[in-house]
């Protein structure tokens, strides 16, 4: 038995077999270059692409782990915009006459060593951020993306020299029991991520790390910062007991799988999952989701170098519909613009991107982008229960324009002999105050509403959610916002359509009583939050909620 | 040119997240902003340079602003420092 001491960076206890991720040498090949100018252009293009990836990671992390954690990728993005960094890369290309890949590698090392030399734990950890960033750019340049976590099949403990945040967020969480690393501390971004994902972690094992080999059976004690290799029976027993206590909570939540999301007095609410990628639908099913309440189609656009063609989209939609069938899948049409940019869609500088050319505004203007998506959706509709949702609606005219396009698309498909379902539901996002004010009219035109509380709060409170100075104003639980939600729910029900909430606040236990009182039909949250939400619903009485809601809103 | 002094109260010092927000805000401005702390100094529009200063809690920085609307910028920055650092 061997006991190693490190830093407890994420609570919890795990035991299992270790896989050591070699600090595999990904030094790019040095190539001598004559045309340095074209290497500059390659670097610029790769950085542009990296920014897009980071904004996608930001979105994904925001829904999986919350804003505090997502900010990591925003910091990365700001680092990429640093002129000194770019100038240093260019300088390395010019003075050494080397290829872009190696110049980025050199520059990354130079900047990382600048930070690892600082006598301050927090700043020293930023070296890992720079390494992560330069690896991302090199990966884009070479086309070889190395993610050591891809291809894991059995649940394991991951031992790494140093964990990088973008690897940590992208790995398959169901296959990782714990993280241990030689470097790192509480302030490493990878540690912050591990905490938010609820995976036990011990970092900073230093030289002790070398005594761990792949295949070792370990206990990782993320409460006390201990890693125990090949434990004796006594130790195993004592940890077994600790684990049982810890597992009780997980078990309690797991035991809710298969039960109904029903209040004590018998009021049912559907709990669905928000997903950002077709790969995430299995996790949603495992957590007992009643369906997919929000499938963001943007990943198709952000993952590729050009607009995804109809066939690519069709296959992705088909896969999710088939997996979930007979449960409903709500697919949101393209919501690009504002903070989500694709390099091939040049929107240009805008003074107010959040109030600018985005989402349905782009789609109705650029039917060459929109029609392939509508065709792909209609074609996929025969493989499951499809609902299509349109974002950023502000007027009835927009809805009518969408229907005109849908009619054309339907007619074309018919004349081509391509089948599609006649039972597709069409709905809209309610996320602008303008839409809230006409929900009574909109409800007559569509099959459902889904309230996007993040944007609705931002627009109604005139508050940029990224601006830390005014973050106190960003409150989805304010009377103003709750009244808007109530107005929307009432208008929906008076017209016999269903209404859901798919913003972050759908998982907020403090707001749940109000949503229950109003009679919201569906709440859509990220998969890890489904069971917690179900437990909260089961603990409430709708009658009490109605009293609480009336007191607060009237 | 205008300037102000500020003593960092935030435990983590001039840390990455708000520093990033600050860099984003300052980038488009048509003025030069230099932050000095003892012998170290950095352009406030440059993320890496700022972070490399590694300003710690309790240290005093001098912020010099030179250019368009410098008084307004000073007022805003002072407020930003108070809220974030």
PDB file of C-alpha atoms in Angstrom, chain A residues 142-367:
ATOM      1  CA  UNK A 142      -2.013  20.590 -38.301  1.00  0.00           C
ATOM      2  CA  UNK A 143      -5.502  19.129 -38.457  1.00  0.00           C
ATOM      3  CA  UNK A 144      -4.399  16.576 -35.820  1.00  0.00           C
ATOM      4  CA  UNK A 145      -6.528  17.088 -32.777  1.00  0.00           C
ATOM      5  CA  UNK A 146      -5.173  15.016 -29.946  1.00  0.00           C
ATOM      6  CA  UNK A 147      -7.576  14.384 -27.131  1.00  0.00           C
ATOM      7  CA  UNK A 148      -6.270  11.639 -24.853  1.00  0.00           C
ATOM      8  CA  UNK A 149      -9.751  11.072 -23.450  1.00  0.00           C
ATOM      9  CA  UNK A 150     -11.317  10.049 -26.724  1.00  0.00           C
ATOM     10  CA  UNK A 151     -11.871   6.332 -27.042  1.00  0.00           C
ATOM     11  CA  UNK A 152     -12.153   5.435 -23.357  1.00  0.00           C
ATOM     12  CA  UNK A 153     -14.623   2.629 -22.860  1.00  0.00           C
ATOM     13  CA  UNK A 154     -14.463   1.569 -19.188  1.00  0.00           C
ATOM     14  CA  UNK A 155     -14.903   3.942 -16.240  1.00  0.00           C
ATOM     15  CA  UNK A 156     -11.380   4.779 -15.055  1.00  0.00           C
ATOM     16  CA  UNK A 157      -9.277   7.102 -12.952  1.00  0.00           C
ATOM     17  CA  UNK A 158      -7.331   9.505 -15.116  1.00  0.00           C
ATOM     18  CA  UNK A 159      -3.772  10.296 -14.108  1.00  0.00           C
ATOM     19  CA  UNK A 160      -2.221  13.133 -16.059  1.00  0.00           C
ATOM     20  CA  UNK A 161       0.866  15.238 -15.781  1.00  0.00           C
ATOM     21  CA  UNK A 162      -1.363  18.251 -16.104  1.00  0.00           C
ATOM     22  CA  UNK A 163      -5.048  18.493 -16.991  1.00  0.00           C
ATOM     23  CA  UNK A 164      -6.070  21.088 -19.512  1.00  0.00           C
ATOM     24  CA  UNK A 165      -9.464  22.735 -19.175  1.00  0.00           C
ATOM     25  CA  UNK A 166     -10.686  22.124 -22.710  1.00  0.00           C
ATOM     26  CA  UNK A 167      -9.851  18.408 -22.453  1.00  0.00           C
ATOM     27  CA  UNK A 168     -11.607  18.170 -19.127  1.00  0.00           C
ATOM     28  CA  UNK A 169     -14.841  19.703 -20.336  1.00  0.00           C
ATOM     29  CA  UNK A 170     -14.954  17.626 -23.509  1.00  0.00           C
ATOM     30  CA  UNK A 171     -14.425  14.207 -22.053  1.00  0.00           C
ATOM     31  CA  UNK A 172     -17.200  11.725 -21.516  1.00  0.00           C
ATOM     32  CA  UNK A 173     -18.033  12.335 -17.857  1.00  0.00           C
ATOM     33  CA  UNK A 174     -19.728   8.984 -17.407  1.00  0.00           C
ATOM     34  CA  UNK A 175     -16.377   7.232 -17.984  1.00  0.00           C
ATOM     35  CA  UNK A 176     -14.238   9.151 -15.517  1.00  0.00           C
ATOM     36  CA  UNK A 177     -14.148   8.118 -11.855  1.00  0.00           C
ATOM     37  CA  UNK A 178     -11.555  10.634 -10.698  1.00  0.00           C
ATOM     38  CA  UNK A 179      -8.663  12.832 -11.782  1.00  0.00           C
ATOM     39  CA  UNK A 180      -5.190  12.876 -10.322  1.00  0.00           C
ATOM     40  CA  UNK A 181      -2.360  15.046 -11.576  1.00  0.00           C
ATOM     41  CA  UNK A 182       1.241  15.905 -10.884  1.00  0.00           C
ATOM     42  CA  UNK A 183       0.709  19.620 -11.310  1.00  0.00           C
ATOM     43  CA  UNK A 184      -2.220  21.871 -10.598  1.00  0.00           C
ATOM     44  CA  UNK A 185      -3.923  23.352  -7.556  1.00  0.00           C
ATOM     45  CA  UNK A 186      -7.281  24.636  -6.364  1.00  0.00           C
ATOM     46  CA  UNK A 187      -7.000  27.482  -8.842  1.00  0.00           C
ATOM     47  CA  UNK A 188      -6.324  25.404 -11.958  1.00  0.00           C
ATOM     48  CA  UNK A 189      -9.152  25.824 -14.338  1.00  0.00           C
ATOM     49  CA  UNK A 190      -9.285  22.055 -14.721  1.00  0.00           C
ATOM     50  CA  UNK A 191      -9.910  21.818 -10.953  1.00  0.00           C
ATOM     51  CA  UNK A 192     -12.747  24.294 -11.161  1.00  0.00           C
ATOM     52  CA  UNK A 193     -14.251  22.192 -13.931  1.00  0.00           C
ATOM     53  CA  UNK A 194     -13.834  18.931 -12.009  1.00  0.00           C
ATOM     54  CA  UNK A 195     -15.674  20.478  -9.054  1.00  0.00           C
ATOM     55  CA  UNK A 196     -18.510  21.658 -11.223  1.00  0.00           C
ATOM     56  CA  UNK A 197     -18.819  18.229 -12.836  1.00  0.00           C
ATOM     57  CA  UNK A 198     -18.780  16.541  -9.439  1.00  0.00           C
ATOM     58  CA  UNK A 199     -15.765  14.354 -10.247  1.00  0.00           C
ATOM     59  CA  UNK A 200     -13.325  13.788  -7.339  1.00  0.00           C
ATOM     60  CA  UNK A 201      -9.823  15.137  -7.982  1.00  0.00           C
ATOM     61  CA  UNK A 202      -6.440  15.311  -6.272  1.00  0.00           C
ATOM     62  CA  UNK A 203      -3.832  17.580  -7.874  1.00  0.00           C
ATOM     63  CA  UNK A 204      -0.268  18.640  -7.079  1.00  0.00           C
ATOM     64  CA  UNK A 205       1.089  15.142  -6.358  1.00  0.00           C
ATOM     65  CA  UNK A 206       4.496  16.337  -7.564  1.00  0.00           C
ATOM     66  CA  UNK A 207       7.150  13.586  -7.603  1.00  0.00           C
ATOM     67  CA  UNK A 208       4.850  11.064  -5.940  1.00  0.00           C
ATOM     68  CA  UNK A 209       2.973  11.029  -9.227  1.00  0.00           C
ATOM     69  CA  UNK A 210       5.791   9.020 -10.826  1.00  0.00           C
ATOM     70  CA  UNK A 211       5.018   6.080  -8.537  1.00  0.00           C
ATOM     71  CA  UNK A 212       1.590   5.658 -10.108  1.00  0.00           C
ATOM     72  CA  UNK A 213       1.406   3.424 -13.165  1.00  0.00           C
ATOM     73  CA  UNK A 214      -1.364   2.590 -15.582  1.00  0.00           C
ATOM     74  CA  UNK A 215      -3.356  -0.361 -14.288  1.00  0.00           C
ATOM     75  CA  UNK A 216      -2.826   0.478 -10.581  1.00  0.00           C
ATOM     76  CA  UNK A 217      -5.863   0.117  -8.359  1.00  0.00           C
ATOM     77  CA  UNK A 218      -6.341   3.426  -6.555  1.00  0.00           C
ATOM     78  CA  UNK A 219      -8.541   5.088  -4.013  1.00  0.00           C
ATOM     79  CA  UNK A 220      -8.822   8.802  -4.735  1.00  0.00           C
ATOM     80  CA  UNK A 221      -9.914  10.742  -1.673  1.00  0.00           C
ATOM     81  CA  UNK A 222     -10.899  14.185  -2.878  1.00  0.00           C
ATOM     82  CA  UNK A 223     -11.913  15.246   0.644  1.00  0.00           C
ATOM     83  CA  UNK A 224      -8.450  14.824   2.176  1.00  0.00           C
ATOM     84  CA  UNK A 225      -6.251  15.092  -0.892  1.00  0.00           C
ATOM     85  CA  UNK A 226      -5.004  11.503  -0.678  1.00  0.00           C
ATOM     86  CA  UNK A 227      -4.257   8.951  -3.353  1.00  0.00           C
ATOM     87  CA  UNK A 228      -3.920   5.406  -2.046  1.00  0.00           C
ATOM     88  CA  UNK A 229      -2.351   2.866  -4.368  1.00  0.00           C
ATOM     89  CA  UNK A 230      -3.070  -0.866  -3.924  1.00  0.00           C
ATOM     90  CA  UNK A 231      -4.874  -0.334  -0.570  1.00  0.00           C
ATOM     91  CA  UNK A 232      -4.942  -3.066   2.110  1.00  0.00           C
ATOM     92  CA  UNK A 233      -8.231  -4.576   3.225  1.00  0.00           C
ATOM     93  CA  UNK A 234      -8.582  -2.397   6.296  1.00  0.00           C
ATOM     94  CA  UNK A 235      -8.233   0.778   4.273  1.00  0.00           C
ATOM     95  CA  UNK A 236     -10.593  -0.526   1.625  1.00  0.00           C
ATOM     96  CA  UNK A 237     -13.226  -1.264   4.280  1.00  0.00           C
ATOM     97  CA  UNK A 238     -12.990   2.152   5.859  1.00  0.00           C
ATOM     98  CA  UNK A 239     -13.308   3.837   2.476  1.00  0.00           C
ATOM     99  CA  UNK A 240     -16.161   1.539   1.582  1.00  0.00           C
ATOM    100  CA  UNK A 241     -18.088   2.989   4.513  1.00  0.00           C
ATOM    101  CA  UNK A 242     -17.264   6.575   3.576  1.00  0.00           C
ATOM    102  CA  UNK A 243     -18.356   5.878   0.019  1.00  0.00           C
ATOM    103  CA  UNK A 244     -21.667   4.473   1.131  1.00  0.00           C
ATOM    104  CA  UNK A 245     -22.554   7.673   2.945  1.00  0.00           C
ATOM    105  CA  UNK A 246     -21.554   9.726  -0.070  1.00  0.00           C
ATOM    106  CA  UNK A 247     -23.407   7.497  -2.466  1.00  0.00           C
ATOM    107  CA  UNK A 248     -26.611   7.784  -0.531  1.00  0.00           C
ATOM    108  CA  UNK A 249     -27.386  11.128  -2.067  1.00  0.00           C
ATOM    109  CA  UNK A 250     -26.599   9.945  -5.578  1.00  0.00           C
ATOM    110  CA  UNK A 251     -28.659   6.832  -4.948  1.00  0.00           C
ATOM    111  CA  UNK A 252     -31.532   8.842  -3.567  1.00  0.00           C
ATOM    112  CA  UNK A 253     -31.615  10.857  -6.782  1.00  0.00           C
ATOM    113  CA  UNK A 254     -31.104   7.788  -8.957  1.00  0.00           C
ATOM    114  CA  UNK A 255     -34.043   6.119  -7.237  1.00  0.00           C
ATOM    115  CA  UNK A 256     -36.231   8.801  -8.777  1.00  0.00           C
ATOM    116  CA  UNK A 257     -35.612   7.386 -12.246  1.00  0.00           C
ATOM    117  CA  UNK A 258     -38.903   6.033 -13.459  1.00  0.00           C
ATOM    118  CA  UNK A 259     -40.979   8.080 -11.020  1.00  0.00           C
ATOM    119  CA  UNK A 260     -43.182  10.906 -12.207  1.00  0.00           C
ATOM    120  CA  UNK A 261     -42.360  14.577 -11.870  1.00  0.00           C
ATOM    121  CA  UNK A 262     -45.535  15.190  -9.927  1.00  0.00           C
ATOM    122  CA  UNK A 263     -46.286  17.522  -7.021  1.00  0.00           C
ATOM    123  CA  UNK A 264     -47.691  16.057  -3.792  1.00  0.00           C
ATOM    124  CA  UNK A 265     -51.164  17.112  -4.872  1.00  0.00           C
ATOM    125  CA  UNK A 266     -50.915  15.413  -8.249  1.00  0.00           C
ATOM    126  CA  UNK A 267     -49.868  18.105 -10.679  1.00  0.00           C
ATOM    127  CA  UNK A 268     -47.567  16.766 -13.428  1.00  0.00           C
ATOM    128  CA  UNK A 269     -44.766  18.634 -15.196  1.00  0.00           C
ATOM    129  CA  UNK A 270     -42.671  17.312 -18.042  1.00  0.00           C
ATOM    130  CA  UNK A 271     -38.908  17.490 -17.471  1.00  0.00           C
ATOM    131  CA  UNK A 272     -36.898  17.566 -20.675  1.00  0.00           C
ATOM    132  CA  UNK A 273     -33.224  17.961 -21.485  1.00  0.00           C
ATOM    133  CA  UNK A 274     -31.319  20.760 -23.206  1.00  0.00           C
ATOM    134  CA  UNK A 275     -28.662  19.388 -25.524  1.00  0.00           C
ATOM    135  CA  UNK A 276     -26.081  21.088 -27.696  1.00  0.00           C
ATOM    136  CA  UNK A 277     -24.867  18.057 -29.624  1.00  0.00           C
ATOM    137  CA  UNK A 278     -26.459  14.910 -30.991  1.00  0.00           C
ATOM    138  CA  UNK A 279     -24.071  12.855 -28.806  1.00  0.00           C
ATOM    139  CA  UNK A 280     -25.715  14.128 -25.640  1.00  0.00           C
ATOM    140  CA  UNK A 281     -29.092  12.486 -26.144  1.00  0.00           C
ATOM    141  CA  UNK A 282     -28.077   9.200 -24.499  1.00  0.00           C
ATOM    142  CA  UNK A 283     -27.211  10.959 -21.263  1.00  0.00           C
ATOM    143  CA  UNK A 284     -30.599  12.688 -21.400  1.00  0.00           C
ATOM    144  CA  UNK A 285     -32.350   9.332 -21.658  1.00  0.00           C
ATOM    145  CA  UNK A 286     -30.240   7.867 -18.875  1.00  0.00           C
ATOM    146  CA  UNK A 287     -31.330  10.686 -16.577  1.00  0.00           C
ATOM    147  CA  UNK A 288     -34.928   9.894 -17.422  1.00  0.00           C
ATOM    148  CA  UNK A 289     -35.728  12.963 -19.510  1.00  0.00           C
ATOM    149  CA  UNK A 290     -39.279  13.068 -20.879  1.00  0.00           C
ATOM    150  CA  UNK A 291     -37.863  14.321 -24.159  1.00  0.00           C
ATOM    151  CA  UNK A 292     -35.522  16.938 -25.577  1.00  0.00           C
ATOM    152  CA  UNK A 293     -36.857  20.414 -24.815  1.00  0.00           C
ATOM    153  CA  UNK A 294     -34.100  22.290 -26.603  1.00  0.00           C
ATOM    154  CA  UNK A 295     -31.714  20.894 -29.173  1.00  0.00           C
ATOM    155  CA  UNK A 296     -29.438  23.732 -30.228  1.00  0.00           C
ATOM    156  CA  UNK A 297     -28.684  23.182 -33.899  1.00  0.00           C
ATOM    157  CA  UNK A 298     -25.733  25.603 -33.832  1.00  0.00           C
ATOM    158  CA  UNK A 299     -23.135  22.887 -33.252  1.00  0.00           C
ATOM    159  CA  UNK A 300     -23.630  21.745 -36.849  1.00  0.00           C
ATOM    160  CA  UNK A 301     -22.714  25.207 -38.026  1.00  0.00           C
ATOM    161  CA  UNK A 302     -19.893  25.859 -35.570  1.00  0.00           C
ATOM    162  CA  UNK A 303     -18.202  22.499 -36.150  1.00  0.00           C
ATOM    163  CA  UNK A 304     -17.756  22.909 -39.864  1.00  0.00           C
ATOM    164  CA  UNK A 305     -15.824  25.259 -42.093  1.00  0.00           C
ATOM    165  CA  UNK A 306     -18.787  26.113 -44.264  1.00  0.00           C
ATOM    166  CA  UNK A 307     -22.560  25.946 -44.027  1.00  0.00           C
ATOM    167  CA  UNK A 308     -23.498  22.342 -43.291  1.00  0.00           C
ATOM    168  CA  UNK A 309     -25.374  20.924 -46.263  1.00  0.00           C
ATOM    169  CA  UNK A 310     -28.877  19.533 -46.110  1.00  0.00           C
ATOM    170  CA  UNK A 311     -27.688  15.924 -45.941  1.00  0.00           C
ATOM    171  CA  UNK A 312     -25.338  16.499 -42.965  1.00  0.00           C
ATOM    172  CA  UNK A 313     -28.121  18.210 -41.072  1.00  0.00           C
ATOM    173  CA  UNK A 314     -30.678  15.573 -42.017  1.00  0.00           C
ATOM    174  CA  UNK A 315     -28.467  12.789 -40.628  1.00  0.00           C
ATOM    175  CA  UNK A 316     -27.874  14.617 -37.331  1.00  0.00           C
ATOM    176  CA  UNK A 317     -31.576  15.344 -36.799  1.00  0.00           C
ATOM    177  CA  UNK A 318     -32.549  11.822 -37.815  1.00  0.00           C
ATOM    178  CA  UNK A 319     -30.133  10.328 -35.271  1.00  0.00           C
ATOM    179  CA  UNK A 320     -31.573  12.304 -32.364  1.00  0.00           C
ATOM    180  CA  UNK A 321     -35.183  11.699 -33.402  1.00  0.00           C
ATOM    181  CA  UNK A 322     -34.620   7.950 -33.763  1.00  0.00           C
ATOM    182  CA  UNK A 323     -32.803   7.718 -30.414  1.00  0.00           C
ATOM    183  CA  UNK A 324     -35.524   9.572 -28.537  1.00  0.00           C
ATOM    184  CA  UNK A 325     -38.567   8.160 -30.343  1.00  0.00           C
ATOM    185  CA  UNK A 326     -41.426   8.103 -29.292  1.00  0.00           C
ATOM    186  CA  UNK A 327     -40.459  11.024 -27.044  1.00  0.00           C
ATOM    187  CA  UNK A 328     -40.621  14.551 -28.408  1.00  0.00           C
ATOM    188  CA  UNK A 329     -37.522  16.374 -29.669  1.00  0.00           C
ATOM    189  CA  UNK A 330     -37.696  20.167 -29.932  1.00  0.00           C
ATOM    190  CA  UNK A 331     -35.068  21.355 -32.413  1.00  0.00           C
ATOM    191  CA  UNK A 332     -34.305  25.039 -32.436  1.00  0.00           C
ATOM    192  CA  UNK A 333     -33.419  26.470 -35.827  1.00  0.00           C
ATOM    193  CA  UNK A 334     -30.156  28.311 -36.324  1.00  0.00           C
ATOM    194  CA  UNK A 335     -29.432  30.816 -33.558  1.00  0.00           C
ATOM    195  CA  UNK A 336     -26.175  32.376 -34.752  1.00  0.00           C
ATOM    196  CA  UNK A 337     -25.143  35.991 -34.328  1.00  0.00           C
ATOM    197  CA  UNK A 338     -24.487  38.013 -31.164  1.00  0.00           C
ATOM    198  CA  UNK A 339     -21.950  35.960 -29.152  1.00  0.00           C
ATOM    199  CA  UNK A 340     -22.008  32.955 -31.493  1.00  0.00           C
ATOM    200  CA  UNK A 341     -20.155  33.583 -34.737  1.00  0.00           C
ATOM    201  CA  UNK A 342     -19.233  31.233 -37.548  1.00  0.00           C
ATOM    202  CA  UNK A 343     -16.168  32.284 -39.540  1.00  0.00           C
ATOM    203  CA  UNK A 344     -17.834  31.698 -42.904  1.00  0.00           C
ATOM    204  CA  UNK A 345     -20.864  33.832 -42.052  1.00  0.00           C
ATOM    205  CA  UNK A 346     -19.504  37.352 -42.090  1.00  0.00           C
ATOM    206  CA  UNK A 347     -21.895  39.505 -40.136  1.00  0.00           C
ATOM    207  CA  UNK A 348     -19.543  42.445 -39.774  1.00  0.00           C
ATOM    208  CA  UNK A 349     -19.034  44.730 -36.817  1.00  0.00           C
ATOM    209  CA  UNK A 350     -22.187  45.743 -34.990  1.00  0.00           C
ATOM    210  CA  UNK A 351     -22.534  48.326 -32.248  1.00  0.00           C
ATOM    211  CA  UNK A 352     -25.050  46.151 -30.392  1.00  0.00           C
ATOM    212  CA  UNK A 353     -24.732  42.516 -31.468  1.00  0.00           C
ATOM    213  CA  UNK A 354     -27.325  41.340 -28.933  1.00  0.00           C
ATOM    214  CA  UNK A 355     -29.782  43.701 -30.585  1.00  0.00           C
ATOM    215  CA  UNK A 356     -28.454  43.022 -34.051  1.00  0.00           C
ATOM    216  CA  UNK A 357     -28.463  40.669 -36.963  1.00  0.00           C
ATOM    217  CA  UNK A 358     -28.979  37.260 -35.379  1.00  0.00           C
ATOM    218  CA  UNK A 359     -31.094  34.095 -35.248  1.00  0.00           C
ATOM    219  CA  UNK A 360     -34.376  34.267 -37.177  1.00  0.00           C
ATOM    220  CA  UNK A 361     -33.375  37.665 -38.549  1.00  0.00           C
ATOM    221  CA  UNK A 362     -30.490  36.054 -40.414  1.00  0.00           C
ATOM    222  CA  UNK A 363     -32.618  33.078 -41.438  1.00  0.00           C
ATOM    223  CA  UNK A 364     -35.434  35.144 -42.953  1.00  0.00           C
ATOM    224  CA  UNK A 365     -32.928  37.327 -44.774  1.00  0.00           C
ATOM    225  CA  UNK A 366     -30.685  34.494 -45.947  1.00  0.00           C
ATOM    226  CA  UNK A 367     -33.156  31.871 -47.177  1.00  0.00           C
TER     227      UNK A 367
END
